[in-house]
Coordinates of C-alpha atoms in Angstrom, one line a residue:
S1 CA 137.9 119.1 128.4
L2 CA 139.4 117.7 125.2
L3 CA 136.8 115.0 124.9
K4 CA 133.9 117.5 125.1
T5 CA 135.7 119.9 122.6
V6 CA 136.0 117.1 120.0
A7 CA 132.5 115.9 120.6
H8 CA 131.1 119.4 120.2
F9 CA 133.2 119.8 116.9
A10 CA 131.6 116.6 115.6
Q11 CA 128.1 117.8 116.7
G12 CA 128.7 121.1 115.0
I13 CA 129.5 119.4 111.7
S14 CA 126.4 117.2 111.9
A15 CA 124.2 120.2 112.8
W16 CA 125.5 122.1 109.7
L17 CA 124.7 119.1 107.5
W18 CA 121.1 118.9 108.9
H19 CA 120.6 122.7 108.3
S20 CA 121.6 122.2 104.7
R21 CA 119.3 119.2 104.2
A22 CA 116.4 121.1 105.8
A23 CA 117.0 124.0 103.5
Q24 CA 117.1 121.7 100.5
R25 CA 113.8 120.2 101.6
R26 CA 112.2 123.6 101.9
M27 CA 113.5 124.6 98.5
S28 CA 112.2 121.4 96.8
S29 CA 108.7 122.2 98.1
T30 CA 108.7 125.8 97.1
D31 CA 110.7 126.4 93.9
P32 CA 111.1 123.4 91.5
K33 CA 113.4 125.4 89.2
K34 CA 116.0 126.0 91.9
I35 CA 116.1 122.3 92.9
A36 CA 116.6 121.4 89.2
E37 CA 119.6 123.7 89.0
V38 CA 121.0 122.2 92.2
R39 CA 120.7 118.7 90.8
D40 CA 122.5 119.8 87.6
V41 CA 125.4 121.2 89.6
H42 CA 125.7 118.0 91.7
R43 CA 125.6 116.0 88.5
L44 CA 128.5 118.0 87.0
E45 CA 130.5 117.6 90.2
R46 CA 130.1 113.8 90.2
I47 CA 131.5 113.3 86.7
G48 CA 135.2 112.9 87.2
A49 CA 138.0 110.7 86.0
H50 CA 137.1 108.0 88.5
S51 CA 133.5 108.9 89.4
H52 CA 132.3 105.6 87.9
I53 CA 134.2 103.6 90.5
R54 CA 131.9 102.1 93.2
G55 CA 134.3 99.5 94.8
L56 CA 136.8 96.8 93.9
G57 CA 134.2 94.5 92.2
L58 CA 135.1 91.4 94.3
D59 CA 132.8 88.6 95.4
D60 CA 132.7 87.1 98.9
A61 CA 135.7 84.8 98.1
L62 CA 137.7 87.9 97.0
D63 CA 137.7 86.8 93.4
A64 CA 137.5 89.7 90.9
R65 CA 134.5 89.8 88.6
M66 CA 135.2 90.7 85.0
V67 CA 133.0 93.9 85.1
S68 CA 131.7 95.1 88.5
Q69 CA 131.3 98.3 90.4
G70 CA 133.0 100.2 87.6
M71 CA 136.1 98.1 87.7
V72 CA 137.3 96.2 84.5
G73 CA 140.2 93.7 84.2
Q74 CA 143.3 93.8 86.5
N75 CA 142.0 90.7 88.2
G76 CA 145.2 89.9 90.0
A77 CA 145.8 93.4 91.3
R78 CA 142.2 93.8 92.4
R79 CA 142.3 90.5 94.3
A80 CA 145.6 91.5 96.0
A81 CA 144.0 94.9 96.9
G82 CA 140.9 93.0 98.2
V83 CA 143.1 90.9 100.6
I84 CA 144.7 94.1 102.0
L85 CA 141.2 95.7 102.2
A86 CA 139.8 92.7 104.2
M87 CA 142.6 93.0 106.7
I88 CA 142.1 96.7 107.1
Q89 CA 138.4 96.2 107.7
E90 CA 139.1 93.6 110.4
E91 CA 141.7 95.9 111.9
K92 CA 144.3 93.2 111.7
I93 CA 146.9 95.2 109.8
A94 CA 148.5 98.6 110.4
G95 CA 151.8 100.3 109.7
R96 CA 152.2 98.5 106.3
A97 CA 153.2 99.9 102.9
V98 CA 151.7 98.8 99.6
L99 CA 153.1 99.8 96.2
I100 CA 150.9 99.7 93.1
A101 CA 153.3 99.8 90.2
G102 CA 152.5 99.6 86.5
Q103 CA 152.5 101.4 83.2
P104 CA 150.6 104.7 82.7
G105 CA 146.9 104.2 82.2
T106 CA 146.6 100.7 83.8
G107 CA 144.2 101.7 86.6
K108 CA 146.5 102.2 89.6
T109 CA 144.5 105.2 90.9
A110 CA 141.3 103.5 90.1
I111 CA 142.2 100.5 92.4
A112 CA 143.0 103.0 95.2
M113 CA 139.7 104.8 94.6
G114 CA 137.9 101.4 94.7
M115 CA 139.5 100.6 98.1
A116 CA 138.4 104.0 99.4
K117 CA 134.8 103.4 98.3
A118 CA 134.8 99.9 99.8
L119 CA 136.1 101.1 103.1
G120 CA 133.2 103.5 103.6
E121 CA 133.0 106.8 105.5
D122 CA 134.0 105.5 108.9
T123 CA 137.6 104.6 107.9
P124 CA 139.8 107.7 107.2
F125 CA 141.2 107.7 103.6
T126 CA 143.6 110.5 102.7
M127 CA 144.8 111.1 99.1
L128 CA 148.0 113.0 98.4
A129 CA 150.1 113.6 95.3
G130 CA 153.8 113.2 95.7
S131 CA 154.4 116.8 94.4
E132 CA 152.0 118.4 96.9
I133 CA 154.3 118.4 99.8
F134 CA 156.8 120.7 98.0
S135 CA 154.1 123.4 97.4
M136 CA 152.9 123.7 101.0
E137 CA 154.0 126.5 103.4
M138 CA 155.5 124.1 105.8
S139 CA 158.4 121.6 105.9
K140 CA 158.2 118.3 103.9
T141 CA 158.2 116.1 107.0
E142 CA 155.4 118.3 108.6
A143 CA 153.3 117.9 105.5
L144 CA 153.8 114.1 105.6
T145 CA 153.1 114.0 109.4
Q146 CA 149.8 115.8 108.9
A147 CA 148.8 113.4 106.1
F148 CA 149.6 110.5 108.4
R149 CA 147.5 111.9 111.3
R150 CA 144.6 112.7 108.9
S151 CA 144.6 108.9 108.1
I152 CA 144.3 107.8 111.7
G153 CA 140.7 108.0 113.1
V154 CA 139.6 108.2 116.7
R155 CA 136.1 106.7 117.4
I156 CA 134.9 108.5 120.6
R157 CA 132.0 107.2 122.5
E158 CA 129.9 109.2 125.0
E159 CA 126.6 108.7 126.7
A160 CA 124.0 111.5 126.2
E161 CA 120.5 112.0 127.6
I162 CA 118.1 112.7 124.7
I163 CA 114.4 113.1 124.1
E164 CA 113.3 111.2 121.0
G165 CA 109.7 111.1 119.6
E166 CA 107.2 112.1 116.9
V167 CA 105.9 115.7 116.9
V168 CA 102.2 115.7 117.4
E169 CA 101.5 119.4 117.7
I170 CA 103.5 122.7 117.9
E171 CA 101.9 125.8 119.4
I172 CA 103.9 129.0 119.3
E173 CA 102.5 132.2 120.9
R174 CA 103.4 135.0 118.5
P175 CA 103.2 138.5 120.1
A176 CA 100.7 140.9 118.6
N177 CA 103.4 143.6 118.2
G178 CA 105.4 141.5 115.8
Q179 CA 108.3 140.8 118.1
V180 CA 110.2 137.4 118.2
A181 CA 108.2 134.6 119.8
T182 CA 109.5 133.7 123.2
F183 CA 107.1 131.0 124.4
G184 CA 105.5 127.9 122.9
K185 CA 104.5 124.3 123.5
M186 CA 105.3 121.1 121.7
T187 CA 103.7 117.7 122.1
L188 CA 105.9 114.6 121.5
K189 CA 104.9 111.0 121.5
T190 CA 106.2 107.5 121.2
T191 CA 104.3 104.2 120.6
E192 CA 103.7 104.1 124.4
M193 CA 103.5 107.6 125.8
E194 CA 102.8 111.3 124.9
T195 CA 104.1 114.4 126.7
M196 CA 103.9 118.2 126.3
Y197 CA 107.1 120.3 126.6
D198 CA 107.5 124.1 127.0
L199 CA 109.6 125.8 124.4
G200 CA 112.0 128.8 124.9
Q201 CA 113.1 131.4 122.4
K202 CA 116.2 129.4 121.3
M203 CA 114.3 126.2 120.6
I204 CA 111.6 128.1 118.8
E205 CA 114.2 129.6 116.5
T206 CA 115.7 126.1 115.8
I207 CA 112.3 124.6 115.1
Q208 CA 111.5 127.4 112.6
K209 CA 115.0 127.1 111.0
E210 CA 114.8 123.3 110.6
N211 CA 111.1 123.7 109.3
I212 CA 110.0 121.1 111.9
Q213 CA 106.3 120.4 111.8
A214 CA 103.7 117.8 113.0
G215 CA 104.7 114.3 111.8
D216 CA 108.5 114.8 112.0
I217 CA 110.6 112.5 114.1
I218 CA 113.1 114.5 116.2
T219 CA 115.7 114.1 118.9
I220 CA 116.6 116.8 121.5
D221 CA 119.9 116.7 123.3
K222 CA 119.1 117.6 126.9
S223 CA 122.6 118.9 127.7
S224 CA 122.9 121.3 124.8
G225 CA 119.2 121.7 123.7
K226 CA 120.2 120.9 120.1
I227 CA 117.3 119.6 118.0
S228 CA 118.0 117.1 115.2
L229 CA 115.5 116.1 112.5
L230 CA 115.6 112.4 111.8
G231 CA 112.8 112.3 109.2
R232 CA 109.1 112.0 108.7
S233 CA 106.9 109.4 110.4
F234 CA 105.7 106.5 108.3
A235 CA 102.2 107.4 109.5
R236 CA 102.5 110.5 107.3
S237 CA 103.7 108.6 104.2
R238 CA 100.3 109.1 102.5
D239 CA 101.3 112.8 102.3
Y240 CA 104.4 111.9 100.2
D241 CA 103.2 113.8 97.1
A242 CA 103.3 117.0 99.1
M243 CA 107.0 116.7 100.0
G244 CA 110.3 116.7 98.3
P245 CA 112.0 113.7 96.8
Q246 CA 114.7 113.7 99.5
T247 CA 112.2 113.1 102.3
R248 CA 113.2 110.2 104.6
F249 CA 110.6 108.2 106.4
V250 CA 111.4 106.5 109.8
Q251 CA 109.4 104.5 112.4
C252 CA 107.8 106.2 115.4
P253 CA 110.2 105.6 118.4
E254 CA 109.3 102.9 120.9
G255 CA 109.5 103.0 124.8
E256 CA 109.9 106.2 126.8
L257 CA 110.6 109.6 125.4
Q258 CA 113.7 110.2 127.6
K259 CA 116.5 107.8 126.8
R260 CA 120.2 107.4 127.4
K261 CA 121.9 106.9 124.1
E262 CA 125.5 106.2 123.3
V263 CA 126.7 108.7 120.7
V264 CA 129.7 107.8 118.6
H265 CA 131.9 110.5 116.9
T266 CA 134.7 109.7 114.5
V267 CA 137.4 112.3 114.0
N268 CA 141.0 112.1 112.9
L269 CA 144.1 112.9 114.9
H270 CA 144.9 115.9 112.7
E271 CA 141.6 117.6 113.5
I272 CA 142.3 117.1 117.3
D273 CA 145.8 118.6 116.8
V274 CA 144.4 121.7 115.1
I275 CA 141.6 122.2 117.7
N276 CA 144.2 122.2 120.5
S277 CA 147.0 124.1 118.8
R278 CA 145.0 127.1 117.5
Q279 CA 143.2 129.8 119.4
Q280 CA 140.2 129.8 117.0
G281 CA 139.8 126.0 117.6
F282 CA 138.1 123.9 115.0
L283 CA 137.3 127.0 112.9
A284 CA 141.0 126.8 111.7
L285 CA 140.0 123.6 109.9
F286 CA 137.6 125.6 107.7
A287 CA 140.0 128.5 107.2
G288 CA 142.7 126.1 106.1
D289 CA 145.3 128.0 108.2
T290 CA 146.6 125.0 110.1
G291 CA 150.3 125.7 109.8
E292 CA 152.9 123.7 111.6
I293 CA 151.9 122.0 114.8
K294 CA 154.4 121.6 117.7
A295 CA 155.6 118.1 118.6
E296 CA 154.6 118.8 122.3
V297 CA 150.9 119.2 121.3
R298 CA 150.9 115.9 119.5
E299 CA 152.6 114.1 122.4
Q300 CA 149.9 115.4 124.8
I301 CA 147.1 114.4 122.4
D302 CA 148.6 110.9 121.9
A303 CA 148.8 110.5 125.7
K304 CA 145.2 111.6 126.1
V305 CA 144.0 109.3 123.4
A306 CA 145.9 106.4 125.0
E307 CA 144.1 107.3 128.3
W308 CA 140.7 107.3 126.6
R309 CA 141.5 103.8 125.1
E310 CA 142.3 102.4 128.6
E311 CA 139.1 103.9 129.9
G312 CA 137.1 102.4 127.0
K313 CA 136.0 105.9 125.8
A314 CA 137.7 105.7 122.4
D315 CA 139.1 103.4 119.8
I316 CA 141.8 103.9 117.3
V317 CA 140.7 103.4 113.6
P318 CA 143.8 102.9 111.4
G319 CA 143.0 104.4 108.0
V320 CA 144.6 104.5 104.6
L321 CA 147.1 107.1 103.2
F322 CA 147.3 107.0 99.4
I323 CA 150.4 108.7 97.9
D324 CA 150.1 109.0 94.1
E325 CA 153.2 109.6 92.0
V326 CA 155.4 108.5 94.9
H327 CA 158.6 108.8 92.8
M328 CA 158.2 112.6 93.1
L329 CA 159.3 112.3 96.8
D330 CA 162.9 112.9 97.6
I331 CA 165.4 111.0 99.8
E332 CA 164.5 113.0 102.9
C333 CA 160.8 112.0 102.5
F334 CA 161.7 108.3 102.0
S335 CA 163.8 108.4 105.1
F336 CA 160.9 109.9 107.1
L337 CA 158.5 107.2 105.7
N338 CA 160.9 104.4 106.9
R339 CA 160.6 105.7 110.5
A340 CA 156.9 106.7 110.4
L341 CA 155.8 103.2 109.2
E342 CA 157.3 101.7 112.3
A343 CA 155.3 103.9 114.7
D344 CA 152.6 102.3 116.9
S345 CA 149.7 104.3 115.4
S346 CA 150.6 104.2 111.7
P347 CA 148.0 103.9 108.9
I348 CA 148.2 101.7 105.8
V349 CA 150.3 103.6 103.3
I350 CA 149.4 102.8 99.6
M351 CA 151.7 104.3 97.0
A352 CA 151.4 104.3 93.2
T353 CA 154.1 104.9 90.5
N354 CA 154.5 104.5 86.8
R355 CA 158.3 104.8 86.8
G356 CA 160.8 102.1 85.9
I357 CA 164.5 102.1 87.1
T358 CA 165.2 105.8 87.6
N359 CA 167.1 108.2 89.9
I360 CA 166.0 108.6 93.5
R361 CA 165.1 112.3 93.7
G362 CA 167.8 114.2 95.6
T363 CA 170.6 111.6 94.8
D364 CA 172.5 110.3 91.7
Y365 CA 171.6 106.7 92.5
K366 CA 169.2 104.7 90.4
S367 CA 166.6 102.4 92.0
P368 CA 163.5 100.5 90.8
H369 CA 160.5 102.9 90.7
G370 CA 162.8 105.7 92.0
I371 CA 162.3 104.4 95.6
P372 CA 165.2 103.4 97.9
L373 CA 165.8 99.6 98.2
D374 CA 165.3 99.6 102.0
L375 CA 161.8 101.1 101.7
L376 CA 161.0 98.8 98.8
D377 CA 161.9 95.9 101.1
R378 CA 159.2 97.0 103.5
M379 CA 156.5 97.1 100.8
L380 CA 154.0 94.6 99.4
I381 CA 154.1 95.3 95.6
I382 CA 151.1 94.9 93.4
S383 CA 151.7 95.1 89.7
T384 CA 149.1 96.1 87.0
Q385 CA 149.0 94.9 83.4
P386 CA 148.0 96.8 80.2
Y387 CA 144.4 96.5 79.3
S388 CA 143.3 94.2 76.4
T389 CA 141.1 95.4 73.5
R390 CA 138.0 93.8 75.1
E391 CA 138.7 95.5 78.4
I392 CA 139.2 98.9 76.8
R393 CA 135.8 98.5 75.1
K394 CA 134.1 97.7 78.4
I395 CA 135.8 100.8 80.1
L396 CA 134.6 103.0 77.2
D397 CA 131.1 101.7 77.6
I398 CA 131.1 102.5 81.3
R399 CA 132.5 106.0 80.7
A400 CA 130.0 106.8 78.0
E401 CA 127.2 105.7 80.3
E402 CA 128.7 107.8 83.2
E403 CA 128.9 110.9 81.0
D404 CA 125.4 110.3 79.6
V405 CA 126.6 110.0 76.0
E406 CA 124.7 107.9 73.4
M407 CA 127.1 106.3 70.9
T408 CA 126.6 104.0 67.9
E409 CA 128.3 100.7 67.8
E410 CA 130.5 101.8 64.9
A411 CA 131.6 104.9 66.9
K412 CA 132.5 102.7 69.9
E413 CA 134.5 100.3 67.8
L414 CA 136.5 103.2 66.3
L415 CA 137.0 104.7 69.7
C416 CA 138.2 101.3 71.0
K417 CA 140.7 101.1 68.1
I418 CA 142.0 104.6 68.9
G419 CA 142.4 103.6 72.6
T420 CA 144.3 100.5 71.6
E421 CA 146.7 102.2 69.2
S422 CA 147.1 105.4 71.3
T423 CA 146.2 105.5 75.0
L424 CA 143.1 104.8 77.0
R425 CA 143.0 108.2 78.6
Y426 CA 143.0 109.9 75.1
A427 CA 140.1 107.8 74.0
I428 CA 138.1 108.6 77.1
H429 CA 138.8 112.3 76.6
L430 CA 137.3 112.1 73.1
I431 CA 133.9 111.0 74.5
T432 CA 132.7 114.3 75.8
V433 CA 134.1 116.5 72.9
A434 CA 132.6 114.1 70.3
N435 CA 129.3 114.5 72.1
L436 CA 129.5 118.2 71.8
V437 CA 130.2 117.9 68.0
A438 CA 127.2 115.6 67.7
M439 CA 125.0 118.1 69.6
K440 CA 126.2 120.9 67.3
R441 CA 124.8 119.0 64.3
K442 CA 121.6 118.2 66.3
A443 CA 122.3 114.5 66.4
Q444 CA 120.8 112.2 69.1
E445 CA 124.0 110.0 69.3
V446 CA 127.7 110.2 68.5
D447 CA 128.6 108.7 65.1
V448 CA 131.8 107.8 63.4
Q449 CA 132.1 111.2 61.7
D450 CA 132.1 112.9 65.1
I451 CA 134.9 110.7 66.3
R452 CA 136.9 111.4 63.2
K453 CA 136.3 115.1 63.6
V454 CA 137.6 115.3 67.1
Y455 CA 140.4 112.9 66.3
S456 CA 141.6 115.4 63.7
L457 CA 141.1 118.4 66.0
F458 CA 142.9 117.0 69.1
V459 CA 146.2 115.0 68.6
D460 CA 147.5 112.3 70.8
V461 CA 151.0 112.0 72.2
K462 CA 152.4 109.9 69.3
R463 CA 151.2 112.3 66.6
S464 CA 152.3 115.3 68.6
T465 CA 155.8 113.8 69.0
Q466 CA 155.9 113.0 65.2
F467 CA 154.9 116.6 64.5
L468 CA 157.8 117.9 66.7
I469 CA 160.3 115.7 65.0
E470 CA 159.2 116.8 61.5
Y471 CA 159.2 120.5 62.3
Q472 CA 162.0 120.6 65.0
Q473 CA 163.9 123.4 63.2
E474 CA 160.8 125.7 63.6
F475 CA 160.8 125.4 67.4
M476 CA 163.0 127.0 70.0
F477 CA 165.5 125.1 72.1
S478 CA 165.2 121.8 70.2
E479 CA 167.4 119.2 71.9
I480 CA 167.2 116.8 69.0
A481 CA 168.9 119.3 66.6
E482 CA 171.6 120.0 69.2
A483 CA 172.2 116.3 69.6
D484 CA 172.6 115.8 65.8
D485 CA 175.0 118.7 65.6
E486 CA 177.2 117.2 68.3
E487 CA 177.2 113.9 66.6
G488 CA 178.2 115.6 63.3
K489 CA 181.2 117.4 65.1
D490 CA 182.3 114.1 66.5
V491 CA 182.4 112.5 63.0
E492 CA 184.4 115.5 61.6
M493 CA 187.0 115.2 64.4
K494 CA 187.4 111.5 63.7

């Protein structure tokens, strides 16, 4: 059935995660050089444009703190986003559109990322750039429909019989001829009882793959035979030095070994669509070959999910769809959004734009932010303001700490001045390159001379524009020169 297929898909994902964690634990106990390399790779992946964002930085009264969770300034915008966030978490709002509008470099995407972090992993959050839908091998409305359904979660509940306990002893009978072990025994215990279980070949292979040993807390799904490693028993915590730093300690289970447990899986509607519209099932999600999905499939799935809700087997979790650079959408996409926002199972749609009054793409009509007035009327609009010099300094301090760059106070002051006169993004980009210059001269921290060096090497938009104006005759297809020539001809004719 569809419910079992989705549940098995979620179980497959969790099993893959447990396999990777067990492999990392084995690696940490055997080869310290390899685990150091893995950490370095993870560290590089974490440093991004908004990797320092941990949340919106609000207190319990939804008032914005000056500096908190990586967020600086924009108190009004953050508080407005916090109100929307609270309503999403309480599941009191759905099918609404929010527009974050402001100048470039005023933290619009940072606010959206803060909302994503604050929502947590259970609430679906989908990020989409406005230009992405024009580069996909499908129609624009299909791309938007898939983005909408990725942002709607289905929390599926099912009861499963499991065996949960601490491993006391594992005995595996290995044949003398070197063949695969086919029989073994494992003793499990809780705080109240202890039982011995026979092991078959499949479970022996799983135990060896997961590196399960005495002192581990495990669960065994009776229906599928899947073994999940929960962690090490607190009774073995004195052996901590002999284990990896990722080792997780849990309490020894109480009560009986066999229990009925409610298992909750959270998947989104798009994943269910792909599973039921492709012959290869959920493997199509990993291949990326989802293609266009027929409307009939979606209608059947919506009817099935509605049936699950009535039976109490599932809940709908309205998530968030964030569309950055929304002015890149055309009139057809805006027309689709008008209808999609009025659907029963619609997520919260948050949009961001830095445009003023400009043409609606696909028409000759001008509109605020390049968005039709009828869609603007459906939106809650949050505006962002330019950062002050003090706020720019705080942001640069956070970014320098995130990128692990030591800087002198004079260098920070100069970088802050550059960010004020030019752009904040340009100043942030100079942090890493200035650190490379400082490392080249074997300095422990970035100084003023390093900032000046990279400032002369990499020009900002204003200096680049000035350079183009001064040397416009040397470049091809200069529109400024053509405009001057036309003005000269007009003067001659007069």
